[in-house]
Short mmCIF file of C-alpha atoms in Angstrom, two decimals:
data_model
loop_
_atom_site.label_atom_id
_atom_site.label_comp_id
_atom_site.label_asym_id
_atom_site.label_seq_id
_atom_site.Cartn_x
_atom_site.Cartn_y
_atom_site.Cartn_z
CA THR W 1 172.33 167.90 134.19
CA ASN W 2 169.44 167.97 136.78
CA ARG W 3 170.84 168.64 140.23
CA ARG W 4 168.98 168.41 143.34
CA ARG W 5 169.08 171.62 145.11
CA SER W 6 170.84 171.59 148.47
CA ILE W 7 168.88 171.70 151.64
CA SER W 8 170.54 173.50 154.50
CA SER W 9 171.25 171.93 157.76
CA LEU W 10 168.80 174.37 159.81
CA ARG W 11 166.09 173.20 157.41
CA VAL W 12 166.94 169.59 158.12
CA ALA W 13 167.05 170.32 161.74
CA ARG W 14 163.53 172.02 161.72
CA GLY W 15 162.22 168.81 159.77
CA ILE W 16 163.68 166.58 162.39
CA LEU W 17 162.02 168.49 165.07
CA LYS W 18 158.85 168.74 163.20
CA TYR W 19 158.50 165.03 162.58
CA GLU W 20 160.23 163.40 165.36
CA GLY W 21 160.37 165.94 168.13
CA LEU W 22 163.52 166.71 170.25
CA GLN W 23 164.53 163.16 170.81
CA GLY W 24 165.04 162.76 166.99
CA LEU W 25 168.18 165.03 167.31
CA TYR W 26 169.70 162.17 169.64
CA VAL W 27 168.72 159.23 167.54
CA GLY W 28 171.86 156.67 167.48
CA TRP W 29 173.62 158.11 170.37
CA SER W 30 174.23 154.68 171.68
CA PRO W 31 176.26 153.45 168.92
CA ALA W 32 177.82 156.79 168.68
CA VAL W 33 179.18 156.49 172.33
CA VAL W 34 180.14 152.51 172.10
CA GLY W 35 182.03 153.42 168.67
CA SER W 36 183.77 156.55 169.93
CA ALA W 37 184.83 154.84 173.12
CA VAL W 38 185.97 151.69 171.30
CA SER W 39 187.76 153.33 168.39
CA TRP W 40 189.60 156.16 170.51
CA GLY W 41 190.70 153.83 173.03
CA GLY W 42 191.59 151.29 170.41
CA TYR W 43 193.06 153.74 168.14
CA PHE W 44 195.47 155.57 170.85
CA TYR W 45 196.58 152.06 172.28
CA VAL W 46 197.33 150.76 168.81
CA TYR W 47 198.83 154.08 167.73
CA GLU W 48 201.21 154.25 170.85
CA ALA W 49 202.36 150.57 170.25
CA PHE W 50 203.07 151.14 166.80
CA LYS W 51 205.25 154.41 167.66
CA LYS W 52 207.15 152.44 170.16
CA SER W 53 208.01 149.77 167.76
CA CYS W 54 208.83 152.28 165.12
CA ARG W 55 211.31 154.17 167.41
CA GLN W 56 212.62 151.09 168.62
CA TRP W 57 213.33 149.72 165.22
CA LYS W 58 214.90 153.14 163.77
CA ARG W 59 217.22 153.24 166.86
CA ASP W 60 218.26 149.28 166.24
CA ARG W 61 218.98 150.36 162.45
CA ALA W 62 221.05 153.50 163.76
CA ARG W 63 223.17 151.18 165.82
CA GLN W 64 223.70 148.65 163.06
CA GLN W 65 224.69 151.46 160.79
CA GLN W 66 227.32 152.62 163.58
CA GLN W 67 228.70 149.37 164.10
CA GLN W 68 229.25 149.32 160.10
CA GLN W 69 230.66 152.62 160.04
CA HIS W 70 232.61 152.50 163.49
CA GLU W 71 230.94 155.59 164.86
CA SER W 72 229.48 156.40 168.20
CA THR W 73 226.66 158.70 168.52
CA ASN W 74 223.61 158.85 170.73
CA VAL W 75 220.68 157.01 169.16
CA ASP W 76 218.20 157.31 172.29
CA ASN W 77 217.45 160.93 170.93
CA ILE W 78 216.10 159.43 167.80
CA THR W 79 212.33 160.86 167.17
CA LEU W 80 209.75 160.18 164.68
CA ASN W 81 209.09 162.50 161.87
CA SER W 82 205.63 163.95 160.15
CA LEU W 83 205.57 161.08 157.56
CA ASP W 84 206.34 158.49 160.46
CA HIS W 85 203.12 159.70 162.32
CA PHE W 86 201.12 159.84 159.04
CA VAL W 87 202.02 156.22 158.22
CA LEU W 88 201.39 155.04 161.88
CA SER W 89 198.22 156.86 162.31
CA CYS W 90 196.96 155.33 159.12
CA ALA W 91 197.82 151.97 160.10
CA ALA W 92 196.36 152.27 163.62
CA GLY W 93 193.17 153.51 161.74
CA GLY W 94 193.14 150.63 159.58
CA VAL W 95 192.95 148.22 162.49
CA MET W 96 190.07 149.78 163.92
CA VAL W 97 188.11 149.90 160.77
CA LEU W 98 188.19 146.01 160.98
CA VAL W 99 186.71 146.40 164.62
CA THR W 100 184.47 149.43 164.27
CA ASN W 101 182.71 149.67 160.90
CA PRO W 102 179.76 147.41 162.07
CA ILE W 103 178.98 150.01 164.83
CA TRP W 104 179.36 153.17 162.54
CA LEU W 105 177.21 151.65 159.89
CA VAL W 106 174.74 150.76 162.65
CA LYS W 107 175.07 154.49 163.88
CA THR W 108 174.77 155.97 160.42
CA ARG W 109 171.64 154.28 159.40
CA MET W 110 170.09 154.87 162.80
CA GLN W 111 170.69 158.56 162.51
CA LEU W 112 169.21 158.71 159.00
CA GLN W 113 166.06 157.03 159.98
CA MET W 114 163.05 158.92 161.32
CA LYS W 115 161.13 156.45 163.33
CA LYS W 116 157.84 158.26 163.27
CA ALA W 117 158.02 159.16 159.82
CA SER W 118 159.08 155.60 158.80
CA GLU W 119 156.22 154.08 160.15
CA GLN W 120 153.67 156.50 158.51
CA HIS W 121 155.45 155.60 155.26
CA ASN W 122 155.47 151.79 155.67
CA VAL W 123 159.24 151.67 156.30
CA LYS W 124 160.11 149.64 159.26
CA PRO W 125 162.76 151.31 161.36
CA TYR W 126 165.37 149.89 163.66
CA HIS W 127 164.14 149.80 167.31
CA GLY W 128 167.52 150.27 168.98
CA MET W 129 171.07 149.16 168.36
CA ARG W 130 170.64 145.69 168.87
CA ASP W 131 167.74 145.19 166.57
CA ALA W 132 169.48 146.99 163.74
CA PHE W 133 172.28 144.31 164.17
CA ARG W 134 170.01 141.63 164.19
CA THR W 135 167.78 142.95 161.21
CA ILE W 136 171.00 143.38 159.11
CA LEU W 137 172.23 140.07 159.67
CA ARG W 138 169.00 138.24 158.97
CA LYS W 139 168.22 140.39 155.98
CA GLU W 140 171.42 141.47 154.37
CA GLY W 141 173.90 139.12 155.69
CA PRO W 142 177.07 139.55 157.87
CA PHE W 143 179.21 141.13 155.13
CA ALA W 144 176.53 144.15 154.95
CA LEU W 145 177.99 144.97 158.33
CA TYR W 146 181.17 146.11 156.28
CA ARG W 147 179.55 148.24 153.60
CA GLY W 148 181.63 151.39 153.08
CA SER W 149 184.76 149.72 154.35
CA GLY W 150 186.67 150.71 151.45
CA ALA W 151 185.95 154.22 152.03
CA ALA W 152 186.72 153.79 155.69
CA PHE W 153 190.18 152.59 155.11
CA LEU W 154 190.86 155.42 152.72
CA LEU W 155 189.51 157.70 155.55
CA THR W 156 192.43 156.40 157.81
CA SER W 157 194.34 159.04 155.94
CA ASN W 158 191.96 161.33 158.35
CA GLY W 159 194.07 160.14 161.31
CA GLY W 160 197.10 160.41 159.57
CA ILE W 161 196.64 164.04 158.63
CA GLN W 162 195.36 164.98 161.98
CA PHE W 163 198.23 163.44 163.98
CA ALA W 164 200.82 164.70 161.52
CA VAL W 165 199.32 168.18 161.93
CA TYR W 166 198.88 167.61 165.72
CA GLU W 167 202.35 166.43 166.40
CA TYR W 168 203.89 169.26 164.50
CA LEU W 169 201.74 171.78 166.13
CA ARG W 170 202.50 170.23 169.57
CA ARG W 171 206.12 170.40 168.47
CA VAL W 172 206.00 173.96 168.09
CA PHE W 173 203.89 174.56 170.91
CA HIS W 174 206.36 172.99 173.31
CA VAL W 175 209.36 174.95 171.74
CA GLN W 176 207.64 178.28 172.12
CA ARG W 177 206.64 177.17 175.61
CA ALA W 178 210.13 176.39 176.50
CA ASN W 179 211.30 179.47 175.39
CA LEU W 180 209.04 181.47 177.31
CA ARG W 181 209.47 179.80 180.61
CA GLN W 182 213.57 180.41 179.81
CA LYS W 183 212.70 183.97 179.58
CA ASN W 184 210.75 184.07 182.79
CA SER W 185 212.81 181.85 185.03
CA ASN W 186 216.44 181.49 185.58
CA SER W 187 215.95 177.71 186.34
CA ASN W 188 214.51 175.33 183.63
CA ASN W 189 213.97 172.27 185.50
CA ASN W 190 211.21 173.99 187.86
CA ALA W 191 208.01 171.85 187.87
CA PRO W 192 205.38 173.56 185.91
CA SER W 193 202.88 175.67 188.05
CA LEU W 194 199.28 175.21 187.99
CA TRP W 195 198.69 178.16 185.62
CA GLU W 196 201.21 176.61 183.45
CA ARG W 197 199.47 173.26 183.32
CA PHE W 198 196.21 175.13 182.42
CA GLU W 199 197.75 177.06 179.76
CA MET W 200 199.10 173.74 178.41
CA SER W 201 195.90 172.34 178.46
CA LEU W 202 194.17 175.03 176.51
CA GLY W 203 197.11 174.79 173.97
CA TYR W 204 196.34 171.12 173.36
CA MET W 205 192.61 171.69 173.14
CA ALA W 206 193.21 174.44 170.47
CA ILE W 207 195.90 172.01 168.63
CA GLY W 208 193.45 169.13 168.77
CA ALA W 209 190.61 171.01 167.42
CA VAL W 210 192.63 172.96 164.87
CA ALA W 211 194.10 169.34 163.73
CA LYS W 212 190.82 167.74 163.48
CA ILE W 213 189.34 170.42 161.53
CA ILE W 214 191.91 170.37 159.02
CA ALA W 215 191.86 166.61 158.76
CA SER W 216 188.15 165.99 158.54
CA THR W 217 187.68 169.00 155.91
CA ALA W 218 190.32 167.57 153.71
CA THR W 219 188.77 164.01 153.87
CA TYR W 220 185.16 164.97 153.89
CA PRO W 221 184.42 163.58 150.41
CA LEU W 222 185.22 160.18 151.68
CA GLN W 223 182.81 160.49 154.74
CA VAL W 224 180.00 161.63 152.48
CA ALA W 225 180.82 158.64 150.09
CA LYS W 226 180.88 156.22 153.14
CA SER W 227 177.66 157.23 154.61
CA ARG W 228 176.03 156.72 151.25
CA LEU W 229 177.42 153.37 151.00
CA GLN W 230 176.02 152.50 154.38
CA GLN W 231 172.78 153.72 154.31
CA ARG W 232 169.54 151.57 153.67
CA ALA W 233 168.36 151.08 150.14
CA GLU W 234 164.89 152.31 151.15
CA ALA W 235 165.33 155.53 153.18
CA LEU W 236 163.53 158.86 153.89
CA GLU W 237 164.54 162.16 152.82
CA PHE W 238 163.31 165.82 152.99
CA THR W 239 162.02 167.68 149.95
CA GLU W 240 162.62 171.13 149.23
CA ASP W 241 159.18 172.11 150.89
CA GLY W 242 159.76 170.51 154.02
CA HIS W 243 157.73 167.09 153.56
CA VAL W 244 159.30 163.72 153.68
CA ARG W 245 159.32 161.19 151.01
CA VAL W 246 160.63 157.42 150.43
CA VAL W 247 163.55 157.07 148.10
CA GLN W 248 165.30 154.28 146.70
CA ARG W 249 169.12 154.95 146.82
CA GLN W 250 171.31 151.99 146.63
CA TYR W 251 174.99 152.58 145.96
CA HIS W 252 177.38 150.19 144.80
CA GLY W 253 181.29 150.81 145.00
CA LEU W 254 183.07 153.76 145.84
CA MET W 255 183.85 155.21 142.37
CA GLU W 256 180.30 154.81 141.55
CA THR W 257 179.26 156.79 144.36
CA PHE W 258 181.57 159.59 143.73
CA ARG W 259 180.34 159.68 140.08
CA ARG W 260 176.84 159.90 141.12
CA ILE W 261 177.17 162.57 143.50
CA GLY W 262 179.17 164.63 141.27
CA ARG W 263 176.54 163.99 138.36
CA SER W 264 173.47 164.86 140.60
CA GLU W 265 174.83 167.25 142.99
CA GLY W 266 177.88 168.71 141.85
CA PHE W 267 181.05 169.59 143.87
CA VAL W 268 179.00 171.16 146.43
CA GLY W 269 177.44 167.83 147.20
CA PHE W 270 180.90 166.27 148.38
CA PHE W 271 180.82 168.80 151.15
CA LYS W 272 177.11 168.55 152.45
CA GLY W 273 177.23 168.95 156.28
CA CYS W 274 180.76 169.90 156.39
CA ILE W 275 180.22 172.84 158.80
CA PRO W 276 177.97 170.67 161.31
CA ASN W 277 180.53 167.98 161.05
CA ALA W 278 183.38 170.39 162.15
CA LEU W 279 181.32 172.13 164.73
CA ARG W 280 180.73 168.28 165.85
CA VAL W 281 184.17 166.81 165.84
CA ALA W 282 186.39 169.69 166.98
CA PRO W 283 185.05 169.98 170.60
CA SER W 284 185.54 166.30 170.85
CA ALA W 285 188.84 166.08 169.46
CA ALA W 286 190.08 168.88 171.90
CA VAL W 287 188.81 167.11 175.01
CA THR W 288 190.02 163.82 173.70
CA PHE W 289 193.63 165.19 173.02
CA VAL W 290 193.74 166.89 176.48
CA VAL W 291 193.00 163.49 178.12
CA TYR W 292 195.36 161.76 175.95
CA GLU W 293 198.29 164.17 177.05
CA MET W 294 197.19 164.23 180.61
CA THR W 295 197.17 160.33 180.49
CA MET W 296 200.52 160.09 178.88
CA ASP W 297 202.13 162.40 181.25
CA PHE W 298 200.70 160.43 184.10
CA LEU W 299 202.00 157.30 183.07
CA GLN W 300 205.43 158.56 182.12
CA SER W 301 205.62 160.29 185.50
CA SER W 302 204.63 157.02 187.22
CA SER W 303 207.06 154.90 185.03
CA SER W 304 209.92 157.22 185.92
CA SER W 305 209.12 157.33 189.62
CA SER W 306 209.08 153.62 189.89
CA SER W 307 212.32 152.79 188.23
#
């Protein structure tokens, strides 16, 4: 089989700087910012709502079983397990796919285009996020905004794996912190010091980064397939000697995309860009989970103080 040679991330970066300049490395930042804000904010909101409903359902079910068996135990201590976190995370991700898939499609297309090089090769580029939406709706119709949504729904397993790993590591981290604190202090009810809070923040950052790297690596082939499905039919790509050429690359369906990647690029093709992606998502996930934990801690302390 005739397989294309893989072009390294450094060569791609040099090519972008050569043809587009430094600003070419920041193409698509506006839909990326909007998409991240909407998807993360909505995701955590839906995820917490699902967790609350699931806990309440399990408690109500436990009370019914107690009444039938005439037992009396404390059902308020019922917690969610790793499978619960995985399923609820996937469900929250599915909700957000319906909302944010058009934004991520525009982001992908804007990042793959090279504006200056496109004009030189008579390929009309998008001029901003709004122009991209208008052009796609006018030329391809509204359903084009949901290209790759099948892969995106399967990618909700990314969030499921991420939160299952995060919640497990978080639980282990809290147990270890509690044991260490009990050894160093006679009282276990003291409020954590500033240094302890700083250590906890570092712990949440590390746990969030590790969970995201594991999840993104495990589901990366789906990310590659989704990006291929969302790209424009007429696009630019770098050649092995560093030049740019116009290619027609229309993908139809998830399975056909997997077959084409496997046939033309081999197993490595499913993990193209995996390392740059890990370097991108790990810091953002680390910061996101620290902010998430701080916000939840603030809301819980405010709720307990007002009650």
